[in-house]
PDB file of C-alpha atoms in Angstrom:
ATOM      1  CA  UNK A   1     -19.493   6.067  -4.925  1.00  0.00           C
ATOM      2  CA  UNK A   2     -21.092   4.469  -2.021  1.00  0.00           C
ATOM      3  CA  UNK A   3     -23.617   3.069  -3.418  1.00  0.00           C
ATOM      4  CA  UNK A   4     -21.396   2.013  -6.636  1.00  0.00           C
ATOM      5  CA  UNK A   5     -19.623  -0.108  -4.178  1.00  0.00           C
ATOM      6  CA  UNK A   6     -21.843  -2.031  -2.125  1.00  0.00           C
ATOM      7  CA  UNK A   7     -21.997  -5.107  -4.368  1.00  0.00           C
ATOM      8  CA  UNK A   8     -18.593  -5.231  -5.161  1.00  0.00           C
ATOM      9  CA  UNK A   9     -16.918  -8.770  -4.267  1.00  0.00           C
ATOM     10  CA  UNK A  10     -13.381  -6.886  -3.818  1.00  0.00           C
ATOM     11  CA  UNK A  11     -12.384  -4.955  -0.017  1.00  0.00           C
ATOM     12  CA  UNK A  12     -12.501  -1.636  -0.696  1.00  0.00           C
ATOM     13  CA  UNK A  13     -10.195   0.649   1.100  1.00  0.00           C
ATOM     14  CA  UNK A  14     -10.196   4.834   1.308  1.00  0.00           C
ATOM     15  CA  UNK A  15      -7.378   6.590   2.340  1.00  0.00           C
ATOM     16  CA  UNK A  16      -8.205  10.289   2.276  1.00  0.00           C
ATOM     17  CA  UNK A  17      -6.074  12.848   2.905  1.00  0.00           C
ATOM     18  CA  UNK A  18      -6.094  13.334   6.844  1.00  0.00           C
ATOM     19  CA  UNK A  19      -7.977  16.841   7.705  1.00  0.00           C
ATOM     20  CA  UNK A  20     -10.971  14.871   5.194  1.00  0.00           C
ATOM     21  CA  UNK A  21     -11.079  11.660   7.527  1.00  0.00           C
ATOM     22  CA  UNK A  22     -13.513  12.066  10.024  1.00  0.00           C
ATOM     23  CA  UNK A  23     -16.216  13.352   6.764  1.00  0.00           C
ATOM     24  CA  UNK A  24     -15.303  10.103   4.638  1.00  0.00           C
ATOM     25  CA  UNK A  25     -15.596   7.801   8.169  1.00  0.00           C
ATOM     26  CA  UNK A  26     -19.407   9.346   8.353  1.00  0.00           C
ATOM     27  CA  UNK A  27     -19.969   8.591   4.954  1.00  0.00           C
ATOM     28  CA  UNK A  28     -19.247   5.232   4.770  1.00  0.00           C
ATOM     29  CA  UNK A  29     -20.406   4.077   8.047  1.00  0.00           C
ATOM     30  CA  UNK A  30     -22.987   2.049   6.814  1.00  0.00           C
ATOM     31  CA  UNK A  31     -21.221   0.744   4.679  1.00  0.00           C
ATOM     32  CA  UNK A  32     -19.552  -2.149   6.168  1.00  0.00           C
ATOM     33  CA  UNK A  33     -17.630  -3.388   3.028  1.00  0.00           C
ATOM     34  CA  UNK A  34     -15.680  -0.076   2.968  1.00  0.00           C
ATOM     35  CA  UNK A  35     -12.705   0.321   5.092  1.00  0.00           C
ATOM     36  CA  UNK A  36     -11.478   3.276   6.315  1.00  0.00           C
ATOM     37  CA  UNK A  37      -7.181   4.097   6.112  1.00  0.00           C
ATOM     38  CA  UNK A  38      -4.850   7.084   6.611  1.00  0.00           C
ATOM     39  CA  UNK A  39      -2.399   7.915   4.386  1.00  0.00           C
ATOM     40  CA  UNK A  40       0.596   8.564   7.313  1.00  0.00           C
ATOM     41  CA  UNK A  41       1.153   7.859  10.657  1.00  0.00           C
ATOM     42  CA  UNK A  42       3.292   9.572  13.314  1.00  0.00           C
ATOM     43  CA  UNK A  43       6.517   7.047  14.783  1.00  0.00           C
ATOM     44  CA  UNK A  44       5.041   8.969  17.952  1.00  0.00           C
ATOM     45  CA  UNK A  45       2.404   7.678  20.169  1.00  0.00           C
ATOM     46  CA  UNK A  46       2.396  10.686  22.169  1.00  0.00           C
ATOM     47  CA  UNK A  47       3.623  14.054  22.809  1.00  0.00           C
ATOM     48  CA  UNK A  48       4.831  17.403  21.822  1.00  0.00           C
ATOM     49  CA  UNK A  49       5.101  16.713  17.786  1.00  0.00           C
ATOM     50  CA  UNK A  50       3.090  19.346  16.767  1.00  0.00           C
ATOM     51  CA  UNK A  51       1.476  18.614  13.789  1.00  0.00           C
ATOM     52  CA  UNK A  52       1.986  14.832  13.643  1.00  0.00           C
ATOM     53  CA  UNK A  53      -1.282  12.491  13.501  1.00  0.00           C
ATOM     54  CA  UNK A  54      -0.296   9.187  15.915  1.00  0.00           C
ATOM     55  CA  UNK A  55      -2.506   5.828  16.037  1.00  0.00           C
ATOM     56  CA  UNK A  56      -5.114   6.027  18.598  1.00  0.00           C
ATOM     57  CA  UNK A  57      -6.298   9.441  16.454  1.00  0.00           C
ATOM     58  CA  UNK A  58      -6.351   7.423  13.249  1.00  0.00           C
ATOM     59  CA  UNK A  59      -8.548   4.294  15.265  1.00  0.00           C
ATOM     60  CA  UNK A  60     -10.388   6.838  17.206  1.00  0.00           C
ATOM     61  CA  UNK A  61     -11.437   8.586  13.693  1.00  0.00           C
ATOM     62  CA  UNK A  62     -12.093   4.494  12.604  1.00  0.00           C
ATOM     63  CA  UNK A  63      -8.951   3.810  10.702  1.00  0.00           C
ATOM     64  CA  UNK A  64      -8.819   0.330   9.939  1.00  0.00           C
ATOM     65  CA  UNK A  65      -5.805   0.820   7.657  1.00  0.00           C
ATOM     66  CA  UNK A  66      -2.514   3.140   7.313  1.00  0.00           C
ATOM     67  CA  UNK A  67       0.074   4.091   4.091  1.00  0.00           C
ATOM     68  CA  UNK A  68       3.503   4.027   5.196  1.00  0.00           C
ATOM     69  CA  UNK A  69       6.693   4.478   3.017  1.00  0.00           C
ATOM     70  CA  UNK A  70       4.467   6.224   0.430  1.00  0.00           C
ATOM     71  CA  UNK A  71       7.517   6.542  -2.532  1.00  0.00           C
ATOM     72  CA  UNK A  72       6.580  10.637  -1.967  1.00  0.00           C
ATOM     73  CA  UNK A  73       7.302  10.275   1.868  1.00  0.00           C
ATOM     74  CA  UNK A  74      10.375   8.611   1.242  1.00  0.00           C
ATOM     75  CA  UNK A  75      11.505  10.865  -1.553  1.00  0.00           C
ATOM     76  CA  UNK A  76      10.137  14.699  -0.145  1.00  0.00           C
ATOM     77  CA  UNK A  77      10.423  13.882   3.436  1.00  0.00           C
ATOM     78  CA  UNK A  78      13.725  11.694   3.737  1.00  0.00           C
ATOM     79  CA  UNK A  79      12.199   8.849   5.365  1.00  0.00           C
ATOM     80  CA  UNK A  80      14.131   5.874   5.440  1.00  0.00           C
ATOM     81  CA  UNK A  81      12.987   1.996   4.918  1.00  0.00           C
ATOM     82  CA  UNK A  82      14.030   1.790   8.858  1.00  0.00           C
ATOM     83  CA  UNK A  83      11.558   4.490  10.274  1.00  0.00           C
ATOM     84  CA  UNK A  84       9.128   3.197   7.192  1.00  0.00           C
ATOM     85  CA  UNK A  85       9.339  -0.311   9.584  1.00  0.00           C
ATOM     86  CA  UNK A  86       9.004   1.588  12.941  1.00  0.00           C
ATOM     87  CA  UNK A  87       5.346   3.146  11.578  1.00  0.00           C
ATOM     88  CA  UNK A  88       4.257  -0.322  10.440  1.00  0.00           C
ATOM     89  CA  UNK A  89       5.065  -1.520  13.811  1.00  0.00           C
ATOM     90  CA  UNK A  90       2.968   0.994  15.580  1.00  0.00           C
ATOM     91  CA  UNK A  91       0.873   0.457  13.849  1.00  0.00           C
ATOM     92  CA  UNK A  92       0.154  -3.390  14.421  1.00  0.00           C
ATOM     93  CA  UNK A  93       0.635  -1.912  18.049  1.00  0.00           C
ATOM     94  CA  UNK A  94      -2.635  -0.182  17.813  1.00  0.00           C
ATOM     95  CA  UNK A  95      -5.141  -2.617  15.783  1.00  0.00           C
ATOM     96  CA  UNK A  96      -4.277  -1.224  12.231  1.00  0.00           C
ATOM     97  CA  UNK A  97      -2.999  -2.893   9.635  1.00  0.00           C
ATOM     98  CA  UNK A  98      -0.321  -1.063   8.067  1.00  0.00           C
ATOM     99  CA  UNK A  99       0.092  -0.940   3.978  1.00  0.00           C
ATOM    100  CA  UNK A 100       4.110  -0.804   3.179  1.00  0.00           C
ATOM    101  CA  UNK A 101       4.892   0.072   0.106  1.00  0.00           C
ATOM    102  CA  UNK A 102       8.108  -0.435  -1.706  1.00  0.00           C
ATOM    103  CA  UNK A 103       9.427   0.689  -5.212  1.00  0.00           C
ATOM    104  CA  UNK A 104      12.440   1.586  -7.481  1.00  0.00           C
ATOM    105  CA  UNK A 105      12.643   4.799  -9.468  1.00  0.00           C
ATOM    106  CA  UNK A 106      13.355   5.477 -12.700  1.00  0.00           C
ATOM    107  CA  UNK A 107      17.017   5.506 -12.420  1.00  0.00           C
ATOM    108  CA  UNK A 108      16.900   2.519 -10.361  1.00  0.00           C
ATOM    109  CA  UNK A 109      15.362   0.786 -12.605  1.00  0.00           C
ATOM    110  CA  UNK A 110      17.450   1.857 -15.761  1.00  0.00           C
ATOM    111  CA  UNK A 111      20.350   0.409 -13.501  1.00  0.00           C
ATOM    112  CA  UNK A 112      19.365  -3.007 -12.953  1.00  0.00           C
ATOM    113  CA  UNK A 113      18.611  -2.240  -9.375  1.00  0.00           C
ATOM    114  CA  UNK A 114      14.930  -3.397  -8.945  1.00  0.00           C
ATOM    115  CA  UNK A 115      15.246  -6.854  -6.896  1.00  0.00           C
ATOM    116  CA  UNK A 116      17.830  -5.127  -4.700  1.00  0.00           C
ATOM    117  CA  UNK A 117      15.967  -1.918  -3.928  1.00  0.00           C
ATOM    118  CA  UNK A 118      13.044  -3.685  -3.017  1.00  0.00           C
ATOM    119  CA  UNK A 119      15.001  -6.574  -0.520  1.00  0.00           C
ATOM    120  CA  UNK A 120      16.615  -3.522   1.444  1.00  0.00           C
ATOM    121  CA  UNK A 121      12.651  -2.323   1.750  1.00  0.00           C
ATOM    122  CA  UNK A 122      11.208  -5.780   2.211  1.00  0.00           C
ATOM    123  CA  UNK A 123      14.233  -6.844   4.721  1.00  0.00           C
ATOM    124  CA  UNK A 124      14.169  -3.585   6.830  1.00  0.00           C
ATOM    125  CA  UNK A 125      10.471  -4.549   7.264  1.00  0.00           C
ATOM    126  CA  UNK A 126      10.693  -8.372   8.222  1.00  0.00           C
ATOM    127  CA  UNK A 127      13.511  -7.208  10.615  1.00  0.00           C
ATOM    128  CA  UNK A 128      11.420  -5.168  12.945  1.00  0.00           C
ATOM    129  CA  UNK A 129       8.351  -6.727  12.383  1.00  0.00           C
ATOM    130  CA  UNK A 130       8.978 -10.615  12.337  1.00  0.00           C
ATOM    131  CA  UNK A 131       7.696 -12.268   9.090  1.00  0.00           C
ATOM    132  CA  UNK A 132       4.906 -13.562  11.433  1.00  0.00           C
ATOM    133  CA  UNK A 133       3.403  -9.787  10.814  1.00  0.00           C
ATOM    134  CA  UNK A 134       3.038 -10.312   6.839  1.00  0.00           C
ATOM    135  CA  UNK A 135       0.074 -12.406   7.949  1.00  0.00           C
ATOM    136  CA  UNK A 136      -1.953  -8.712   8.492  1.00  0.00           C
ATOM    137  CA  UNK A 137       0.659  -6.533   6.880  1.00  0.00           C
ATOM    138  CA  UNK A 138      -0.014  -5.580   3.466  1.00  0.00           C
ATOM    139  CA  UNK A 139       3.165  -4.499   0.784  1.00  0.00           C
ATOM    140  CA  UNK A 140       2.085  -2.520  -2.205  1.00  0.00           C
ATOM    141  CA  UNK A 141       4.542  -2.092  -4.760  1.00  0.00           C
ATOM    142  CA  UNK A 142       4.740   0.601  -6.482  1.00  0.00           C
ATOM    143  CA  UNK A 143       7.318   1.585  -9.286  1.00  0.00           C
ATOM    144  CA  UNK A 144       8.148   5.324  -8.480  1.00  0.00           C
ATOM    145  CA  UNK A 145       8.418   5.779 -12.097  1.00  0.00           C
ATOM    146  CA  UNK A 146       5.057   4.406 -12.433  1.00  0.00           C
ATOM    147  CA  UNK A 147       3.203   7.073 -10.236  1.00  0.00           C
ATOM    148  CA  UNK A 148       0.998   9.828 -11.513  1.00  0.00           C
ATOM    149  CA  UNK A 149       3.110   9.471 -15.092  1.00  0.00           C
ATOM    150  CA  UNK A 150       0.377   8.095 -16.776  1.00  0.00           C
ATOM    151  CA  UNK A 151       3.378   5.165 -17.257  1.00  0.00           C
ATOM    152  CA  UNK A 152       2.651   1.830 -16.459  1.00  0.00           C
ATOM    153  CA  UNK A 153       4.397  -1.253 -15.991  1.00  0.00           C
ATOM    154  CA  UNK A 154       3.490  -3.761 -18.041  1.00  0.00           C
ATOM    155  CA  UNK A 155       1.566  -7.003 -16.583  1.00  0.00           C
ATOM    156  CA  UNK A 156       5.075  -8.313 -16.984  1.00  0.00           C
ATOM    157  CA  UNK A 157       6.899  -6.594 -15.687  1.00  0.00           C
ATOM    158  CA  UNK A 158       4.506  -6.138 -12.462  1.00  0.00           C
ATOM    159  CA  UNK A 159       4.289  -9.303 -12.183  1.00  0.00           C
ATOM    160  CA  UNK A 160       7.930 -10.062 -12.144  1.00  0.00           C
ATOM    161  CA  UNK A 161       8.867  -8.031  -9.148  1.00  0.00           C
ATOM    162  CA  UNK A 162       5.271  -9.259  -7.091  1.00  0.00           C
ATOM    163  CA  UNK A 163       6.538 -12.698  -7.765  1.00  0.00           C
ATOM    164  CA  UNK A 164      10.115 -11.451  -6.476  1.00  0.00           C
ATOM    165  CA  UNK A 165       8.180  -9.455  -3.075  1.00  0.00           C
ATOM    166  CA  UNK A 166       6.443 -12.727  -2.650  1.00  0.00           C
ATOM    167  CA  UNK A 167       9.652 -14.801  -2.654  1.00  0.00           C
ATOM    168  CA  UNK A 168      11.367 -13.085  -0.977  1.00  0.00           C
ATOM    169  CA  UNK A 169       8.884 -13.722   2.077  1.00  0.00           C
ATOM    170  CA  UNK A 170       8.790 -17.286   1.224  1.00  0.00           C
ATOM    171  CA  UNK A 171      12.558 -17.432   2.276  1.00  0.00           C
ATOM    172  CA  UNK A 172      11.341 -16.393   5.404  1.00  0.00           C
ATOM    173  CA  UNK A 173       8.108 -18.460   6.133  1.00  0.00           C
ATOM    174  CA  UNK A 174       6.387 -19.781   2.913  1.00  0.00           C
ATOM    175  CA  UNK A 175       3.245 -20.204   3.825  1.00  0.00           C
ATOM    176  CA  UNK A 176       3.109 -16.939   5.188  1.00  0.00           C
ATOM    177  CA  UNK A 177       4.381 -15.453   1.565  1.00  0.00           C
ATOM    178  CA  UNK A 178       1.159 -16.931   0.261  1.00  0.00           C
ATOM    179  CA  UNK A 179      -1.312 -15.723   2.747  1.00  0.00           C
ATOM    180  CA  UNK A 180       0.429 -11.438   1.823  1.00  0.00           C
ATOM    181  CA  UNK A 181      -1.256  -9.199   0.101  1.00  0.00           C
ATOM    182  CA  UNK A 182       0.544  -7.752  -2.647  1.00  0.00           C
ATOM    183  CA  UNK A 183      -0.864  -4.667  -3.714  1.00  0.00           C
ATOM    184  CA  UNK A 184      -0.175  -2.782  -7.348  1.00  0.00           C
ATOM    185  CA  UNK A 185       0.148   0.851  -7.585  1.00  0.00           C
ATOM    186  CA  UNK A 186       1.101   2.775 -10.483  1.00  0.00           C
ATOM    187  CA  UNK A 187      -1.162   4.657 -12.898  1.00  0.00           C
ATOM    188  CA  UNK A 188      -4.131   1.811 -12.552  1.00  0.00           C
ATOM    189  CA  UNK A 189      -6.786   2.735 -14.829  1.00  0.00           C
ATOM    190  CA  UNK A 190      -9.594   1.095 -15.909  1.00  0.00           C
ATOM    191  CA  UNK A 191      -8.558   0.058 -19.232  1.00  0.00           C
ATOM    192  CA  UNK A 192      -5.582  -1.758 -17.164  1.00  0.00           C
ATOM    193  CA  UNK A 193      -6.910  -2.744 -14.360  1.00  0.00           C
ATOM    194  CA  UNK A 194      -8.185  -6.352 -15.605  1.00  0.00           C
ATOM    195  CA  UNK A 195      -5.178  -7.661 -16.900  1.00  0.00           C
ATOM    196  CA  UNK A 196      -3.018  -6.239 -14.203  1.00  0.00           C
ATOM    197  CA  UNK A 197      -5.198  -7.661 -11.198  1.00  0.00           C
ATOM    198  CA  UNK A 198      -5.528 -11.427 -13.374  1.00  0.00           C
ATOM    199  CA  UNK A 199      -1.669 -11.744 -12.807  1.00  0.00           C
ATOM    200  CA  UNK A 200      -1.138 -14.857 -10.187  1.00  0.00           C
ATOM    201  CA  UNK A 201       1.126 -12.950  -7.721  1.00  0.00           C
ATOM    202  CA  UNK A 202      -1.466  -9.171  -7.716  1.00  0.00           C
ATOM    203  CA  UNK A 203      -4.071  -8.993  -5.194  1.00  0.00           C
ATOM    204  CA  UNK A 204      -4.858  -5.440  -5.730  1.00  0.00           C
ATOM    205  CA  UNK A 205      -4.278  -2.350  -6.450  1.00  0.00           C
ATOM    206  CA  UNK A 206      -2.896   0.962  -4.399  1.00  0.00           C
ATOM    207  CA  UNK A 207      -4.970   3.229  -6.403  1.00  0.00           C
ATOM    208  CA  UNK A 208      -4.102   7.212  -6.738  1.00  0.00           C
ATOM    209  CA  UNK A 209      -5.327   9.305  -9.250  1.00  0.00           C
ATOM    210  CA  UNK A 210      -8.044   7.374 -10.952  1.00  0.00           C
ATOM    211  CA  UNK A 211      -9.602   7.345  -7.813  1.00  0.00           C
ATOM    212  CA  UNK A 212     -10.368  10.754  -7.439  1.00  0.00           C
ATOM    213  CA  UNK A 213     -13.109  10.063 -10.410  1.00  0.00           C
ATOM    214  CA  UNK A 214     -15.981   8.376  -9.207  1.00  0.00           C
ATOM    215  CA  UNK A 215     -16.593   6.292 -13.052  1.00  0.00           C
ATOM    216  CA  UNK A 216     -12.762   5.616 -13.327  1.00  0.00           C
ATOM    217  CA  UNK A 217     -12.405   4.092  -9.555  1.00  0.00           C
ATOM    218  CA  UNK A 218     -16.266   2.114  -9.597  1.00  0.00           C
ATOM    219  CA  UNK A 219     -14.690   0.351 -12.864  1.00  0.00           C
ATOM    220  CA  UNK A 220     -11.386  -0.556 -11.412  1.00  0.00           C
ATOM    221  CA  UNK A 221     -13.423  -1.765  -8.108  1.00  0.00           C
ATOM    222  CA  UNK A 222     -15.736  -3.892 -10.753  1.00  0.00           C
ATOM    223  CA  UNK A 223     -12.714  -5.255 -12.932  1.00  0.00           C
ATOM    224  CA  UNK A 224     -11.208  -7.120  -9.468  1.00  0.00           C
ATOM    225  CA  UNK A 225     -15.076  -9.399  -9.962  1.00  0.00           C
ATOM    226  CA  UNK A 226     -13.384 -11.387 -13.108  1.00  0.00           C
TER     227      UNK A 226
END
């Protein structure tokens, strides 16, 4: 996969589970377009939180990145959009640029709810961090409904709520709004991955299960060159 990669115009980001991170770090250390992420953080710098993985272990391991507010932490492990905020901040804290993501389930969705489940996200974020922090901070949307499915949204209706992520920023700072990365995640393939990276307001994509085949993630990496 490596070597797949190292012509690839796109940033290219692994998050590995955590007990895998210091293997994938080794493997891609000469490979300088390849970042390295986490895919949690602890709210705790320090202490007796057995278990929990803090900052300076994810940038001594050299995490450049870290997942927070993963729709399956919020949804298995009760976390809120407030203590979703808190990791981000640590996270800036300690050099690493934290990727928020935000979504609506199924339900949510079916109830006209979208725009307003992802403000409360958004908001809860841009109140601890400042909206000066969206200049690093990445969001990744990701329709819960969306997520190892095999559903996807449609360009559409991706697009739609980016467009919404990104204006709601603007309200805050506009030219900050433009500078975000937006992030897509939700059953990216490769046969989906063109049209849904070519809308104006996607700069990516948060990519789970196609990425654990080495063909399927190369051609999603190669469909962000057009």
């Amino acid at each position: 996969v490596c070597n797949g990669i190292k012509d690839a115009r796109a940033e290219v980001l692994l998050c590995p589970a955590s007990v895998h991170l210091s293997e994938v770090s080794k493997a891609v250390a000469d490979s300088p377009g390849i970042k390295l992420g986490a895919q949690d953080v602890s709210v705790h710098d320090s202490g007796a939180y057995t278990g929990e993985i803090s900052c300076e272990m994810l940038t001594d391991l050299g995490c450049d990145y870290v997942i927070v507010g993963h729709s399956e932490r919020r949804q298995y492990h009760g976390e809120t959009s407030e203590l979703v905020a808190e990791k981000a901040h640590k996270a800036l804290d300690h050099g690493l640029i934290p990727i928020i993501c935000v979504g609506e389930t199924l339900q949510q969705r079916e109830a006209d709810e979208t725009q307003a489940i992802i403000e409360q996200q958004i908001r809860a974020a841009i109140q601890k961090l400042g909206i000066d922090a969206f200049d690093k901070a990445v969001i990744a949307y990701e329709p819960v409904w969306a997520i190892g499915t095999g559903k996807t949204a449609s360009p559409q209706q991706a697009q739609e709520v980016h467009a919404f992520i990104r204006s709601v920023l603007a309200g805050e700072n506009a030219a900050i709004s433009e500078k975000t990365r937006i992030l897509y995640g939700g059953s990216v393939k490769p046969d989906n991955a063109q049209t849904l990276f070519g809308q104006p307001d996607i700069d990516g994509g948060l990519i789970g299960g196609a990425a654990l085949k080495a063909g399927d993630f190369l051609a999603i990496i190669k469909a962000t060159d057009s």
